């Protein structure tokens, strides 16, 4: 049951988090590329989800005690990359 719950949370997060961030970013920055931004953040969410357990080692746990905060930091870095990529490339 625990595994099913984790899969459901992942799918809900995959559908909701990139959409909320894409629409709020588009609203704040007044840009009209929501679909392109959403697709990029969708991929970045999956990549951050895969990288979090791989990078969250005891050395990192000394400085960042919560793996959810660590995930948010990784996702934030990917969001910054998307902003740079969309703006300049």
Coordinates of N, CA, C and O in Angstrom, one line a residue:
X1 N 0.8 -1.2 0.0 CA 0.0 0.0 0.0 C 0.9 1.3 0.0 O 0.5 2.3 -0.6
X2 N 2.0 1.2 0.7 CA 2.9 2.3 0.8 C 3.5 2.7 -0.6 O 3.6 3.8 -1.0
X3 N 3.8 1.6 -1.4 CA 4.3 1.8 -2.7 C 3.3 2.5 -3.6 O 3.6 3.4 -4.4
X4 N 2.0 2.1 -3.5 CA 1.0 2.7 -4.3 C 0.8 4.1 -4.0 O 0.6 5.0 -4.8
X5 N 0.8 4.4 -2.7 CA 0.7 5.8 -2.2 C 1.8 6.7 -2.8 O 1.6 7.8 -3.2
X6 N 3.1 6.2 -2.8 CA 4.2 6.9 -3.3 C 4.0 7.2 -4.8 O 4.3 8.3 -5.3
X7 N 3.5 6.2 -5.6 CA 3.3 6.4 -7.0 C 2.2 7.4 -7.3 O 2.3 8.3 -8.1
X8 N 1.1 7.4 -6.5 CA 0.1 8.3 -6.6 C 0.6 9.7 -6.3 O 0.3 10.7 -7.0
X9 N 1.3 9.9 -5.2 CA 1.9 11.2 -4.9 C 2.8 11.7 -6.0 O 2.8 12.9 -6.3
X10 N 3.6 10.8 -6.6 CA 4.5 11.2 -7.7 C 3.7 11.7 -8.9 O 4.0 12.8 -9.5
X11 N 2.7 11.0 -9.2 CA 1.8 11.4 -10.4 C 1.1 12.7 -10.2 O 1.0 13.5 -11.1
X12 N 0.6 12.8 -9.0 CA -0.1 14.1 -8.6 C 0.9 15.2 -8.7 O 0.6 16.3 -9.2
X13 N 2.0 15.1 -8.1 CA 3.1 16.1 -8.1 C 3.5 16.4 -9.6 O 3.8 17.5 -9.9
X14 N 3.6 15.4 -10.4 CA 4.1 15.5 -11.8 C 3.0 16.3 -12.6 O 3.4 17.1 -13.4
X15 N 1.8 16.2 -12.2 CA 0.7 16.9 -13.0 C 0.5 18.3 -12.4 O 0.3 19.3 -13.2
X16 N 0.7 18.5 -11.1 CA 0.3 19.8 -10.5 C 1.5 20.8 -10.4 O 1.4 21.9 -10.7
X17 N 2.6 20.3 -9.8 CA 3.7 21.2 -9.5 C 4.3 21.9 -10.7 O 4.4 23.2 -10.7
X18 N 4.6 21.2 -11.8 CA 5.1 22.0 -13.0 C 4.0 22.9 -13.6 O 4.4 24.0 -14.0
X19 N 2.7 22.6 -13.5 CA 1.7 23.4 -14.0 C 1.6 24.7 -13.2 O 1.5 25.8 -13.8
X20 N 1.6 24.6 -11.9 CA 1.5 25.7 -11.0 C 2.7 26.7 -11.2 O 2.5 27.9 -11.3
X21 N 3.9 26.1 -11.3 CA 5.0 26.9 -11.4 C 5.1 27.6 -12.8 O 5.4 28.7 -13.0
X22 N 4.7 26.8 -13.8 CA 4.7 27.4 -15.2 C 3.7 28.6 -15.3 O 4.0 29.6 -15.9
X23 N 2.5 28.4 -14.8 CA 1.5 29.4 -14.9 C 1.8 30.6 -14.1 O 1.6 31.8 -14.5
X24 N 2.4 30.4 -12.9 CA 2.7 31.5 -12.0 C 3.9 32.3 -12.6 O 4.0 33.5 -12.5
X25 N 4.9 31.6 -13.2 CA 6.0 32.2 -13.8 C 5.6 33.0 -15.0 O 6.0 34.2 -15.2
X26 N 4.7 32.5 -15.8 CA 4.2 33.2 -17.0 C 3.4 34.4 -16.6 O 3.5 35.4 -17.2
X27 N 2.6 34.3 -15.5 CA 1.9 35.5 -15.0 C 2.8 36.6 -14.5 O 2.6 37.7 -14.8
X28 N 3.8 36.2 -13.7 CA 4.7 37.2 -13.1 C 5.5 37.8 -14.1 O 5.7 39.1 -14.1
X29 N 6.1 37.1 -15.0 CA 7.0 37.6 -16.0 C 6.3 38.1 -17.3 O 7.0 38.6 -18.2
X30 N 5.0 37.9 -17.3 CA 4.2 38.4 -18.5 C 4.7 37.8 -19.8 O 4.9 38.5 -20.8
X31 N 4.9 36.5 -19.8 CA 5.3 35.8 -21.0 C 4.2 34.9 -21.5 O 3.4 34.4 -20.7
X32 N 4.2 34.6 -22.8 CA 3.2 33.8 -23.3 C 3.7 32.4 -23.9 O 3.4 32.1 -25.0
X33 N 4.5 31.8 -23.1 CA 5.0 30.5 -23.6 C 4.8 29.4 -22.5 O 5.7 28.7 -22.2
X34 N 3.6 29.4 -22.0 CA 3.3 28.5 -20.9 C 3.5 27.0 -21.3 O 4.0 26.3 -20.5
X35 N 3.0 26.7 -22.4 CA 3.1 25.3 -22.8 C 4.6 24.8 -22.9 O 4.9 23.7 -22.5
X36 N 5.4 25.6 -23.5 CA 6.8 25.3 -23.7 C 7.5 25.2 -22.3 O 8.3 24.3 -22.0
X37 N 7.1 26.1 -21.4 CA 7.7 26.2 -20.1 C 7.2 24.9 -19.3 O 8.0 24.3 -18.6
X38 N 5.9 24.6 -19.4 CA 5.4 23.5 -18.7 C 6.1 22.2 -19.2 O 6.4 21.3 -18.3
X39 N 6.3 22.0 -20.4 CA 7.0 20.8 -20.9 C 8.4 20.7 -20.4 O 8.8 19.6 -20.0
X40 N 9.1 21.8 -20.3 CA 10.4 21.8 -19.7 C 10.4 21.5 -18.3 O 11.2 20.7 -17.8
X41 N 9.5 22.1 -17.5 CA 9.4 21.8 -16.1 C 8.9 20.4 -15.8 O 9.2 19.8 -14.8
X42 N 8.1 19.8 -16.7 CA 7.6 18.5 -16.5 C 8.8 17.5 -16.6 O 9.0 16.7 -15.7
X43 N 9.7 17.7 -17.5 CA 10.9 16.9 -17.6 C 11.8 17.2 -16.4 O 12.4 16.2 -15.9
X44 N 11.9 18.4 -16.0 CA 12.8 18.8 -14.9 C 12.3 18.2 -13.6 O 13.1 17.8 -12.7
X45 N 11.0 18.1 -13.4 CA 10.5 17.5 -12.2 C 10.9 16.0 -12.1 O 11.3 15.5 -11.1
X46 N 10.7 15.3 -13.3 CA 11.1 13.9 -13.3 C 12.6 13.7 -13.0 O 13.1 12.8 -12.3
X47 N 13.4 14.6 -13.6 CA 14.9 14.5 -13.4 C 15.3 14.8 -12.0 O 16.1 14.1 -11.4
X48 N 14.6 15.8 -11.4 CA 14.9 16.1 -10.0 C 14.5 15.0 -9.1 O 15.1 14.7 -8.1
X49 N 13.4 14.4 -9.4 CA 12.9 13.2 -8.6 C 13.9 12.1 -8.7 O 14.0 11.4 -7.7
X50 N 14.5 11.9 -9.8 CA 15.5 10.8 -10.0 C 16.8 11.1 -9.3 O 17.4 10.3 -8.6
X51 N 17.2 12.4 -9.4 CA 18.5 12.8 -8.8 C 18.5 13.0 -7.3 O 19.6 12.8 -6.7
X52 N 17.4 13.2 -6.7 CA 17.3 13.5 -5.3 C 17.9 12.3 -4.5 O 18.8 12.5 -3.6
X53 N 17.4 11.1 -4.6 CA 18.0 10.0 -3.8 C 19.5 9.7 -4.2 O 20.2 9.2 -3.3
X54 N 19.8 10.0 -5.4 CA 21.2 9.7 -5.8 C 22.2 10.7 -5.2 O 23.3 10.4 -4.9
X55 N 21.8 12.0 -5.0 CA 22.7 13.0 -4.5 C 22.5 13.3 -3.0 O 23.4 14.0 -2.4
X56 N 21.4 12.8 -2.4 CA 21.2 13.1 -1.0 C 22.0 12.1 -0.1 O 21.4 11.1 0.4
X57 N 23.2 12.3 0.0 CA 24.1 11.5 0.7 C 24.4 12.1 2.1 O 24.0 13.2 2.4
X58 N 25.0 11.3 3.0 CA 25.2 11.8 4.4 C 26.0 13.1 4.5 O 25.8 13.9 5.4
X59 N 26.8 13.4 3.5 CA 27.6 14.6 3.5 C 26.6 15.8 3.2 O 26.8 16.9 3.8
X60 N 25.6 15.6 2.4 CA 24.6 16.7 2.1 C 23.6 16.8 3.3 O 23.2 17.9 3.7
X61 N 23.3 15.6 3.9 CA 22.4 15.6 5.0 C 22.9 16.4 6.2 O 22.1 16.9 7.0
X62 N 24.2 16.6 6.3 CA 24.7 17.4 7.4 C 24.3 18.9 7.2 O 24.0 19.6 8.2
X63 N 24.1 19.4 6.0 CA 23.7 20.8 5.8 C 22.2 20.9 5.5 O 21.7 22.0 5.8
X64 N 21.6 20.0 4.8 CA 20.2 20.1 4.5 C 19.6 18.8 5.1 O 19.7 17.7 4.6
X65 N 18.8 19.1 6.2 CA 18.2 17.9 6.9 C 17.0 17.3 6.3 O 16.7 16.1 6.6
X66 N 16.3 18.0 5.4 CA 15.1 17.4 4.8 C 15.3 17.1 3.3 O 15.8 17.9 2.6
X67 N 15.0 15.9 3.0 CA 15.1 15.5 1.6 C 14.2 16.3 0.7 O 14.4 16.5 -0.5
X68 N 13.0 16.7 1.2 CA 12.1 17.5 0.4 C 12.6 18.9 0.1 O 12.4 19.4 -1.0
X69 N 13.3 19.5 1.1 CA 14.0 20.8 0.8 C 15.1 20.6 -0.3 O 15.2 21.4 -1.1
X70 N 15.8 19.5 -0.2 CA 16.8 19.2 -1.2 C 16.2 19.0 -2.5 O 16.7 19.6 -3.5
X71 N 15.1 18.3 -2.6 CA 14.4 18.2 -3.9 C 13.9 19.6 -4.4 O 14.1 19.8 -5.6
X72 N 13.4 20.4 -3.5 CA 13.0 21.8 -4.0 C 14.2 22.6 -4.5 O 14.0 23.3 -5.5
X73 N 15.3 22.4 -3.9 CA 16.5 23.2 -4.3 C 17.0 22.7 -5.7 O 17.3 23.5 -6.6
X74 N 16.9 21.4 -5.9 CA 17.3 20.8 -7.2 C 16.3 21.3 -8.3 O 16.7 21.7 -9.4
X75 N 15.0 21.2 -7.9 CA 14.0 21.7 -8.9 C 14.1 23.2 -9.2 O 13.9 23.6 -10.3
X76 N 14.5 24.0 -8.2 CA 14.7 25.4 -8.3 C 15.8 25.7 -9.3 O 15.7 26.6 -10.2
X77 N 16.9 24.9 -9.2 CA 18.0 25.1 -10.1 C 17.6 24.7 -11.5 O 18.0 25.4 -12.5
X78 N 16.8 23.7 -11.7 CA 16.3 23.4 -13.0 C 15.4 24.5 -13.5 O 15.3 24.8 -14.7
X79 N 14.6 25.1 -12.7 CA 13.7 26.2 -13.0 C 14.5 27.4 -13.5 O 14.2 28.0 -14.5
X80 N 15.6 27.7 -12.8 CA 16.5 28.7 -13.3 C 17.1 28.4 -14.6 O 17.2 29.3 -15.5
X81 N 17.5 27.2 -14.9 CA 18.0 26.8 -16.2 C 16.9 27.0 -17.2 O 17.2 27.5 -18.3
X82 N 15.7 26.6 -16.9 CA 14.6 26.8 -17.9 C 14.4 28.3 -18.2 O 14.2 28.7 -19.4
X83 N 14.5 29.1 -17.2 CA 14.3 30.6 -17.4 C 15.4 31.1 -18.3 O 15.2 31.9 -19.3
X84 N 16.6 30.7 -18.1 CA 17.8 31.1 -18.9 C 17.6 30.5 -20.3 O 17.8 31.3 -21.3
X85 N 17.2 29.3 -20.5 CA 17.1 28.7 -21.8 C 16.0 29.3 -22.6 O 16.2 29.6 -23.8
X86 N 14.9 29.6 -22.0 CA 13.8 30.2 -22.7 C 14.1 31.7 -23.1 O 13.8 32.2 -24.1
X87 N 14.8 32.4 -22.2 CA 15.1 33.8 -22.4 C 16.2 34.0 -23.4 O 16.0 34.9 -24.3
X88 N 17.2 33.3 -23.3 CA 18.4 33.6 -24.1 C 18.7 32.6 -25.3 O 19.5 32.9 -26.2
X89 N 18.1 31.4 -25.3 CA 18.4 30.5 -26.3 C 17.2 30.3 -27.3 O 16.1 30.3 -26.9

